[in-house]
């Protein structure tokens, strides 16, 4: 299995309270396993507030819906040993 690396990392975002924000991270290979999203060191699950998806096989996206002040902090994307933060 090829080593999956991060091709294009996360970018810092500034949004207003109540808005949605989308983070994108591109990886080198499709069907990457061992992928994780975190907000403030807490692992995120796909639910009504956090939408986790993959576009075109390589672009992993995290949508945080209706953000509040409590959502301020570091977002981390991890694939295998590689991480990107914003």
CSV table of C-alpha atoms in Angstrom, one decimal:
chain,number,residue,atom,x,y,z
A,1,UNK,CA,0.0,0.0,0.0
A,2,UNK,CA,1.5,3.4,-1.0
A,3,UNK,CA,2.5,5.9,1.6
A,4,UNK,CA,-0.3,8.6,1.6
A,5,UNK,CA,1.1,12.1,2.1
A,6,UNK,CA,-0.5,15.5,2.4
A,7,UNK,CA,-0.2,17.4,-0.9
A,8,UNK,CA,-2.1,20.6,0.0
A,9,UNK,CA,-2.6,21.4,3.7
A,10,UNK,CA,-5.3,23.2,5.7
A,11,UNK,CA,-5.6,27.0,5.6
A,12,UNK,CA,-6.4,29.3,8.5
A,13,UNK,CA,-10.0,30.6,8.4
A,14,UNK,CA,-11.8,33.5,10.0
A,15,UNK,CA,-15.6,33.3,10.1
A,16,UNK,CA,-18.5,35.0,11.9
A,17,UNK,CA,-20.5,33.3,14.6
A,18,UNK,CA,-23.4,31.3,13.1
A,19,UNK,CA,-21.6,30.8,9.8
A,20,UNK,CA,-20.4,27.5,8.3
A,21,UNK,CA,-16.7,27.0,7.6
A,22,UNK,CA,-15.1,24.4,5.3
A,23,UNK,CA,-11.6,23.0,5.7
A,24,UNK,CA,-9.9,21.1,2.9
A,25,UNK,CA,-6.8,18.9,2.8
A,26,UNK,CA,-5.6,17.1,-0.3
A,27,UNK,CA,-3.8,13.8,-0.1
A,28,UNK,CA,-1.6,12.0,-2.6
A,29,UNK,CA,-3.6,8.9,-3.1
A,30,UNK,CA,-7.3,8.0,-3.3
A,31,UNK,CA,-9.0,5.8,-0.6
A,32,UNK,CA,-6.7,6.9,2.2
A,33,UNK,CA,-7.2,5.0,5.4
A,34,UNK,CA,-6.3,6.1,8.9
A,35,UNK,CA,-7.7,9.6,8.4
A,36,UNK,CA,-8.7,11.7,11.4
A,37,UNK,CA,-10.1,15.2,11.9
A,38,UNK,CA,-9.8,17.0,15.3
A,39,UNK,CA,-10.9,20.3,16.8
A,40,UNK,CA,-9.0,21.4,19.9
A,41,UNK,CA,-7.5,17.9,20.1
A,42,UNK,CA,-11.0,16.3,20.2
A,43,UNK,CA,-11.6,13.7,17.5
A,44,UNK,CA,-14.6,14.7,15.3
A,45,UNK,CA,-17.4,12.4,14.1
A,46,UNK,CA,-19.7,12.9,11.1
A,47,UNK,CA,-22.9,14.3,12.5
A,48,UNK,CA,-25.3,17.2,12.1
A,49,UNK,CA,-22.7,19.8,13.3
A,50,UNK,CA,-19.6,18.3,11.5
A,51,UNK,CA,-19.8,17.0,8.0
A,52,UNK,CA,-16.7,14.9,7.0
A,53,UNK,CA,-16.5,13.9,3.4
A,54,UNK,CA,-14.1,13.1,0.5
A,55,UNK,CA,-14.3,14.9,-2.9
A,56,UNK,CA,-12.7,13.4,-6.0
A,57,UNK,CA,-11.1,10.7,-3.9
A,58,UNK,CA,-8.2,12.8,-2.6
A,59,UNK,CA,-9.7,16.0,-1.2
A,60,UNK,CA,-10.8,15.5,2.4
A,61,UNK,CA,-13.3,18.1,3.7
A,62,UNK,CA,-14.5,19.1,7.1
A,63,UNK,CA,-17.6,21.4,7.3
A,64,UNK,CA,-18.3,22.9,10.7
A,65,UNK,CA,-21.9,24.1,10.8
A,66,UNK,CA,-23.1,27.2,12.6
A,67,UNK,CA,-19.9,27.8,14.4
A,68,UNK,CA,-19.9,29.4,17.9
A,69,UNK,CA,-17.2,31.0,20.0
A,70,UNK,CA,-16.6,27.5,21.6
A,71,UNK,CA,-15.4,26.3,18.2
A,72,UNK,CA,-12.4,28.6,18.2
A,73,UNK,CA,-9.2,26.6,18.2
A,74,UNK,CA,-6.9,24.4,16.2
A,75,UNK,CA,-8.3,22.1,13.5
A,76,UNK,CA,-6.1,19.1,12.7
A,77,UNK,CA,-6.2,16.7,9.8
A,78,UNK,CA,-4.1,13.6,10.1
A,79,UNK,CA,-3.4,10.8,7.6
A,80,UNK,CA,-1.0,8.1,8.9
A,81,UNK,CA,2.0,9.9,10.4
A,82,UNK,CA,1.3,13.2,8.6
A,83,UNK,CA,-0.7,16.2,10.0
A,84,UNK,CA,-1.8,19.6,8.9
A,85,UNK,CA,-3.3,22.2,11.2
A,86,UNK,CA,-5.1,25.5,10.9
